[in-house]
Amino acid sequence: SGAWRALDGAVHREIAALTGRMAAQFTAQSSAESQLSEMLATAVKTAGEAEWTVFPGLAALQTLAALALAWWVFARFAPHGGSWAQLGPLRELRFSDHLVWVAIAGLVVVLLPLGAGATRAGANLLVLMGGLYSLRGIAVFLHATRVSPAVAGVFLGVFALSPLSQFLLAARLLVGFRGT
């Protein structure tokens, strides 16, 4: 019906407009540092293009998080007398080990020269599975250390704001895959 194409186009236009305004702001504020402002403007546009590329994968992760939150609220506050299954603790997060093949397929599609559409689909598979395996890595960490989720959340939140956050993401992914 063309609904996906319309949504994709609208998201692309919105991100392009936002990054265009930000790049123009960097350029307008430059005085003596015009080379730096040009580099920042280019980086903002590149980041916006990357954001548009993986927005379906990010939307899928956000949908899973919203479904988990909705189920938690329903199971916690609905007048059902406790007959609905509660979500388990994060340390008990499990999913099929066979989903590693989805991540491998995404990597293969990204690495093979199959065209822009296939590369974008593979990148979205990698974002989706990377998010799930990263969450699984956090669950393995919580299970191995036996710390409370609140303490681990504060630690991971502070570390995520540090310049070493990419290393933390890589570690969570590796631990998540290793738990397979």
XYZ file of N, CA and C in Angstrom:
540
model
N 0.809 -1.200 0.000
C 0.000 0.000 0.000
C 0.850 1.261 0.000
N 2.135 1.129 0.198
C 3.005 2.292 0.201
C 3.115 2.982 1.544
N 2.520 2.416 2.591
C 2.561 3.046 3.908
C 3.989 3.077 4.460
N 4.722 1.983 4.262
C 6.090 1.955 4.754
C 6.946 3.005 4.055
N 6.782 3.110 2.746
C 7.557 4.083 1.979
C 7.241 5.512 2.448
N 5.983 5.773 2.746
C 5.591 7.103 3.228
C 6.199 7.382 4.608
N 6.128 6.405 5.496
C 6.706 6.569 6.826
C 8.215 6.754 6.739
N 8.870 5.941 5.961
C 10.318 6.022 5.798
C 10.722 7.382 5.231
N 9.976 7.849 4.249
C 10.257 9.158 3.664
C 10.048 10.288 4.658
N 8.996 10.193 5.458
C 8.720 11.230 6.454
C 9.821 11.273 7.516
N 10.266 10.105 7.963
C 11.343 10.058 8.952
C 12.623 10.620 8.340
N 12.910 10.251 7.102
C 14.120 10.744 6.442
C 14.079 12.262 6.290
N 12.942 12.805 5.878
C 12.823 14.257 5.735
C 12.977 14.969 7.075
N 12.370 14.432 8.113
C 12.443 15.055 9.430
C 13.872 15.043 9.968
N 14.544 13.921 9.849
C 15.932 13.836 10.322
C 16.826 14.742 9.489
N 16.625 14.759 8.168
C 17.434 15.621 7.299
C 17.206 17.098 7.644
N 15.968 17.476 7.927
C 15.688 18.870 8.287
C 16.346 19.237 9.616
N 16.255 18.345 10.591
C 16.859 18.607 11.897
C 18.373 18.708 11.795
N 18.994 17.757 11.119
C 20.455 17.803 10.995
C 20.892 18.977 10.131
N 20.078 19.359 9.150
C 20.388 20.536 8.341
C 20.377 21.809 9.176
N 19.379 21.920 10.067
C 19.323 23.096 10.954
C 20.508 23.124 11.910
N 20.864 21.943 12.444
C 22.001 21.887 13.360
C 23.305 22.228 12.634
N 23.476 21.712 11.427
C 24.689 22.004 10.649
C 24.753 23.490 10.301
N 23.618 24.072 9.953
C 23.594 25.502 9.651
C 23.928 26.323 10.891
N 23.492 25.866 12.044
C 23.792 26.565 13.290
C 25.293 26.511 13.585
N 25.908 25.349 13.365
C 27.355 25.242 13.552
C 28.092 26.180 12.608
N 27.651 26.216 11.358
C 28.301 27.058 10.365
C 28.111 28.533 10.691
N 26.925 28.914 11.157
C 26.646 30.318 11.469
C 27.415 30.793 12.699
N 27.677 29.898 13.628
C 28.356 30.287 14.854
C 29.870 30.313 14.701
N 30.354 29.862 13.574
C 31.808 29.813 13.407
C 32.357 31.204 13.151
N 33.483 31.443 13.721
C 34.162 32.717 13.459
C 35.541 32.397 12.904
N 36.477 32.103 13.774
C 37.820 31.790 13.310
C 37.994 30.292 13.092
N 37.099 29.504 13.669
C 37.246 28.052 13.606
C 36.347 27.467 12.534
N 36.438 27.969 11.320
C 35.537 27.527 10.259
C 35.784 26.076 9.879
N 37.014 25.621 9.956
C 37.292 24.230 9.606
C 36.651 23.294 10.632
N 36.731 23.650 11.906
C 36.108 22.844 12.950
C 34.595 22.828 12.792
N 34.003 23.966 12.495
C 32.552 24.008 12.343
C 32.107 23.213 11.121
N 32.886 23.231 10.067
C 32.559 22.411 8.883
C 32.636 20.929 9.221
N 33.645 20.545 9.999
C 33.768 19.145 10.407
C 32.583 18.737 11.280
N 32.169 19.614 12.194
C 31.014 19.328 13.043
C 29.736 19.229 12.220
N 29.577 20.121 11.265
C 28.389 20.088 10.414
C 28.341 18.801 9.606
N 29.468 18.376 9.075
C 29.530 17.120 8.323
C 29.240 15.931 9.230
N 29.777 15.956 10.457
C 29.545 14.867 11.403
C 28.074 14.772 11.788
N 27.425 15.919 11.963
C 26.000 15.917 12.313
C 25.181 15.322 11.176
N 25.491 15.696 9.955
C 24.749 15.155 8.807
C 24.989 13.655 8.656
N 26.218 13.204 8.874
C 26.527 11.776 8.792
C 25.793 11.003 9.884
N 25.768 11.552 11.098
C 25.058 10.896 12.196
C 23.559 10.827 11.914
N 23.010 11.870 11.324
C 21.591 11.862 10.971
C 21.275 10.805 9.927
N 22.149 10.664 8.954
C 21.950 9.631 7.923
C 22.028 8.232 8.539
N 22.965 8.041 9.469
C 23.075 6.747 10.152
C 21.842 6.479 11.004
N 21.322 7.521 11.641
C 20.118 7.368 12.457
C 18.931 6.955 11.596
N 18.810 7.571 10.426
C 17.718 7.191 9.529
C 17.890 5.759 9.047
N 19.122 5.360 8.788
C 19.377 4.016 8.279
C 18.896 2.948 9.249
N 19.110 3.156 10.542
C 18.794 2.107 11.519
C 17.525 2.402 12.324
N 16.722 3.361 11.893
C 15.528 3.659 12.697
C 14.555 2.486 12.778
N 14.402 1.611 11.765
C 13.507 0.457 11.966
C 13.996 -0.491 13.065
N 15.296 -0.726 13.142
C 15.834 -1.580 14.200
C 15.653 -0.952 15.569
N 15.894 0.357 15.654
C 15.685 1.059 16.922
C 14.203 1.072 17.303
N 13.338 1.220 16.310
C 11.896 1.193 16.587
C 11.467 -0.190 17.094
N 12.070 -1.240 16.554
C 11.761 -2.590 17.030
C 12.206 -2.768 18.478
N 13.396 -2.283 18.809
C 13.858 -2.368 20.206
C 12.965 -1.551 21.135
N 12.561 -0.363 20.695
C 11.676 0.467 21.511
C 10.319 -0.199 21.685
N 9.848 -0.877 20.656
C 8.576 -1.584 20.750
C 8.654 -2.721 21.753
N 9.749 -3.477 21.723
C 9.920 -4.555 22.703
C 9.974 -4.003 24.121
N 10.665 -2.886 24.305
C 10.731 -2.269 25.637
C 9.353 -1.781 26.076
N 8.603 -1.187 25.156
C 7.261 -0.699 25.491
C 6.326 -1.859 25.821
N 6.435 -2.965 25.082
C 5.607 -4.138 25.387
C 5.947 -4.716 26.762
N 7.228 -4.760 27.100
C 7.627 -5.255 28.416
C 7.095 -4.333 29.518
N 7.199 -3.029 29.311
C 6.687 -2.077 30.300
C 5.168 -2.197 30.436
N 4.475 -2.315 29.314
C 3.017 -2.441 29.359
C 2.606 -3.720 30.084
N 3.311 -4.813 29.826
C 2.975 -6.066 30.508
C 3.255 -5.956 32.002
N 4.376 -5.305 32.357
C 4.702 -5.129 33.769
C 3.611 -4.328 34.470
N 3.172 -3.229 33.850
C 2.117 -2.397 34.440
C 0.825 -3.194 34.548
N 0.476 -3.925 33.498
C -0.755 -4.716 33.521
C -0.698 -5.778 34.612
N 0.384 -6.544 34.651
C 0.481 -7.635 35.622
C 0.563 -7.108 37.048
N 1.113 -5.929 37.213
C 1.275 -5.379 38.559
C 0.004 -4.728 39.091
N -0.743 -4.032 38.230
C -1.860 -3.228 38.705
C -3.242 -3.728 38.298
N -3.333 -4.698 37.428
C -4.651 -5.184 37.005
C -5.304 -5.984 38.131
N -6.610 -5.828 38.292
C -7.303 -6.570 39.359
C -7.583 -8.012 38.927
N -6.575 -8.844 38.973
C -6.735 -10.219 38.507
C -6.352 -11.230 39.566
N -5.957 -10.753 40.729
C -5.645 -11.665 41.815
C -4.330 -12.397 41.635
N -3.423 -11.877 40.817
C -2.111 -12.505 40.660
C -2.088 -13.694 39.732
N -3.114 -13.846 38.892
C -3.154 -15.019 38.021
C -2.334 -14.843 36.748
N -1.857 -13.634 36.450
C -1.051 -13.399 35.256
C 0.422 -13.531 35.586
N 1.175 -14.032 34.654
C 2.606 -14.226 34.863
C 3.322 -12.879 34.918
N 4.134 -12.710 35.917
C 4.948 -11.508 36.059
C 6.207 -11.664 35.203
N 6.792 -10.530 34.817
C 8.096 -10.580 34.165
C 9.123 -11.004 35.195
N 10.034 -11.852 34.784
C 11.084 -12.298 35.687
C 12.146 -11.219 35.850
N 13.046 -11.418 36.785
C 14.135 -10.455 36.951
C 15.047 -10.460 35.721
N 15.719 -9.343 35.507
C 16.600 -9.215 34.343
C 17.680 -10.278 34.339
N 18.153 -10.659 35.522
C 19.220 -11.663 35.578
C 18.781 -13.011 35.015
N 17.493 -13.227 34.846
C 16.981 -14.484 34.302
C 16.553 -14.361 32.839
N 16.980 -13.281 32.168
C 16.619 -13.084 30.763
C 17.182 -14.212 29.913
N 16.323 -14.818 29.137
C 16.730 -15.898 28.239
C 15.989 -15.728 26.919
N 16.641 -16.092 25.839
C 15.977 -16.250 24.552
C 16.739 -17.297 23.772
N 16.143 -17.763 22.716
C 16.674 -18.891 21.966
C 18.086 -18.619 21.460
N 18.944 -19.608 21.651
C 20.313 -19.498 21.153
C 20.362 -19.469 19.636
N 19.324 -19.917 18.990
C 19.300 -19.943 17.526
C 19.164 -18.545 16.925
N 18.824 -17.562 17.734
C 18.728 -16.192 17.219
C 20.084 -15.616 16.828
N 21.169 -16.291 17.224
C 22.493 -15.832 16.800
C 22.591 -15.874 15.278
N 21.815 -16.739 14.642
C 21.840 -16.835 13.179
C 21.231 -15.602 12.534
N 20.323 -14.939 13.212
C 19.770 -13.688 12.692
C 20.863 -12.621 12.671
N 21.657 -12.565 13.746
C 22.767 -11.609 13.791
C 23.810 -11.946 12.732
N 24.101 -13.219 12.554
C 25.075 -13.621 11.533
C 24.552 -13.283 10.142
N 23.280 -13.521 9.895
C 22.693 -13.175 8.593
C 22.768 -11.675 8.349
N 22.501 -10.874 9.372
C 22.615 -9.423 9.237
C 24.032 -9.006 8.904
N 25.009 -9.619 9.551
C 26.413 -9.305 9.273
C 26.799 -9.689 7.854
N 26.350 -10.844 7.402
C 26.662 -11.295 6.039
C 26.042 -10.351 5.017
N 24.794 -9.950 5.255
C 24.117 -9.060 4.309
C 24.796 -7.691 4.268
N 25.290 -7.221 5.411
C 25.993 -5.937 5.428
C 27.325 -6.047 4.684
N 28.025 -7.152 4.857
C 29.354 -7.289 4.268
C 29.329 -7.602 2.777
N 28.274 -8.249 2.298
C 28.190 -8.559 0.870
C 27.677 -7.352 0.091
N 28.164 -7.141 -1.115
C 27.690 -6.000 -1.915
C 26.352 -6.314 -2.595
N 25.271 -6.233 -1.832
C 23.947 -6.588 -2.347
C 23.071 -5.379 -2.639
N 23.606 -4.186 -2.459
C 22.814 -2.992 -2.703
C 22.457 -2.282 -1.414
N 21.978 -1.064 -1.572
C 21.695 -0.207 -0.413
C 20.547 -0.748 0.438
N 19.512 -1.265 -0.198
C 18.370 -1.784 0.560
C 18.737 -2.988 1.408
N 19.504 -3.901 0.833
C 19.917 -5.085 1.582
C 20.876 -4.707 2.704
N 21.779 -3.771 2.435
C 22.708 -3.330 3.467
C 21.958 -2.674 4.621
N 20.937 -1.887 4.294
C 20.143 -1.246 5.345
C 19.384 -2.292 6.157
N 18.824 -3.297 5.490
C 18.116 -4.358 6.214
C 19.073 -5.121 7.126
N 20.267 -5.417 6.638
C 21.254 -6.106 7.456
C 21.688 -5.269 8.644
N 21.866 -3.961 8.431
C 22.247 -3.071 9.531
C 21.153 -3.029 10.597
N 19.899 -3.046 10.166
C 18.803 -3.045 11.133
C 18.727 -4.362 11.897
N 19.012 -5.469 11.229
C 19.088 -6.751 11.940
C 20.202 -6.711 12.983
N 21.343 -6.131 12.616
C 22.452 -6.033 13.570
C 22.105 -5.137 14.751
N 21.405 -4.047 14.507
C 21.000 -3.160 15.606
C 20.029 -3.883 16.532
N 19.050 -4.558 15.972
C 18.067 -5.276 16.780
C 18.726 -6.374 17.601
N 19.497 -7.216 16.943
C 20.120 -8.322 17.665
C 21.224 -7.824 18.595
N 21.921 -6.752 18.197
C 22.926 -6.172 19.086
C 22.301 -5.656 20.367
N 21.137 -5.029 20.259
C 20.426 -4.577 21.453
C 19.998 -5.731 22.337
N 19.484 -6.796 21.724
C 19.056 -7.953 22.512
C 20.234 -8.652 23.172
N 21.317 -8.837 22.421
C 22.488 -9.488 22.998
C 23.190 -8.602 24.020
N 23.114 -7.300 23.854
C 23.658 -6.392 24.860
C 22.859 -6.515 26.160
N 21.537 -6.579 26.044
C 20.692 -6.773 27.223
C 20.982 -8.121 27.871
N 21.211 -9.136 27.048
C 21.556 -10.450 27.577
C 22.908 -10.403 28.289
N 23.846 -9.617 27.761
C 25.132 -9.456 28.425
C 24.985 -8.819 29.797
N 24.078 -7.848 29.904
C 23.802 -7.241 31.210
C 23.206 -8.281 32.151
N 22.317 -9.125 31.628
C 21.710 -10.167 32.455
C 22.773 -11.153 32.946
N 23.711 -11.529 32.089
C 24.795 -12.425 32.503
C 25.640 -11.759 33.580
N 25.931 -10.464 33.396
C 26.692 -9.707 34.394
C 25.951 -9.708 35.732
N 24.658 -9.442 35.715
C 23.878 -9.425 36.957
C 23.853 -10.791 37.618
N 23.737 -11.837 36.800
C 23.713 -13.192 37.336
C 25.067 -13.564 37.945
N 26.149 -13.172 37.264
C 27.489 -13.547 37.737
C 27.893 -12.774 38.983
N 27.504 -11.506 39.082
C 27.948 -10.688 40.214
C 26.964 -10.699 41.377
N 25.751 -11.063 41.134
C 24.703 -11.099 42.168
C 24.477 -9.749 42.837
N 24.736 -8.654 42.095
C 24.427 -7.328 42.638
C 22.978 -7.011 42.296
N 22.428 -6.048 42.997
C 21.046 -5.679 42.720
C 20.990 -4.936 41.385
N 19.877 -5.038 40.676
C 19.749 -4.332 39.400
C 19.891 -2.822 39.548
N 19.495 -2.263 40.689
C 19.621 -0.811 40.886
C 21.092 -0.401 40.935
N 21.912 -1.149 41.657
C 23.344 -0.849 41.742
C 23.987 -1.021 40.365
N 23.649 -2.101 39.687
C 24.205 -2.329 38.349
C 23.742 -1.248 37.381
N 22.498 -0.799 37.504
C 21.988 0.258 36.631
C 22.724 1.569 36.836
N 22.993 1.907 38.079
C 23.753 3.136 38.359
C 25.166 3.006 37.806
N 25.800 1.865 38.044
C 27.156 1.656 37.543
C 27.194 1.731 36.021
N 26.285 1.038 35.347
C 26.271 1.045 33.890
C 25.897 2.420 33.346
N 25.003 3.132 34.025
C 24.629 4.475 33.583
C 25.784 5.448 33.658
N 26.528 5.411 34.767
C 27.688 6.290 34.908
C 28.754 5.916 33.886
N 28.982 4.621 33.708
C 30.008 4.182 32.763
C 29.602 4.497 31.326
N 28.295 4.452 31.038
C 27.822 4.747 29.672
C 28.071 6.201 29.307
N 28.126 7.074 30.292
C 28.391 8.486 30.028
C 29.876 8.787 29.875
N 30.705 7.815 30.153
C 32.144 8.034 30.069
C 32.630 7.807 28.637
N 33.843 8.244 28.330
C 34.393 8.016 26.987
C 34.636 6.540 26.676
N 34.582 5.690 27.682
C 34.817 4.263 27.470
C 33.535 3.492 27.173
N 32.440 4.192 26.905
C 31.151 3.521 26.737
C 31.141 2.551 25.556
N 31.922 2.822 24.516
C 31.971 1.899 23.378
C 32.580 0.562 23.801
N 33.545 0.617 24.714
C 34.138 -0.624 25.205
C 33.133 -1.410 26.037
N 32.311 -0.694 26.801
C 31.279 -1.348 27.581
C 30.274 -2.026 26.661
N 29.862 -1.354 25.600
C 28.930 -1.956 24.649
C 29.543 -3.198 24.025
N 30.793 -3.121 23.615
C 31.459 -4.285 23.023
C 31.537 -5.431 24.029
N 31.835 -5.112 25.277
C 31.915 -6.148 26.303
C 30.552 -6.796 26.535
N 29.493 -5.984 26.590
C 28.148 -6.541 26.787
C 27.759 -7.434 25.626
N 28.099 -7.006 24.399
C 27.780 -7.832 23.236
C 28.525 -9.154 23.290
N 29.815 -9.113 23.596
C 30.598 -10.341 23.655
C 30.096 -11.272 24.748
N 29.772 -10.723 25.907
C 29.251 -11.549 26.978
C 27.883 -12.103 26.594
N 27.076 -11.295 25.932
C 25.767 -11.779 25.479
C 25.878 -12.902 24.475
N 26.814 -12.790 23.532
C 27.023 -13.860 22.572
C 27.653 -15.074 23.239
N 28.540 -14.818 24.198
C 29.226 -15.919 24.885
C 28.230 -16.724 25.709
N 27.170 -16.057 26.177
C 26.155 -16.760 26.950
C 25.313 -17.687 26.100
N 25.532 -17.678 24.789
C 24.747 -18.504 23.883
C 25.077 -19.955 24.004
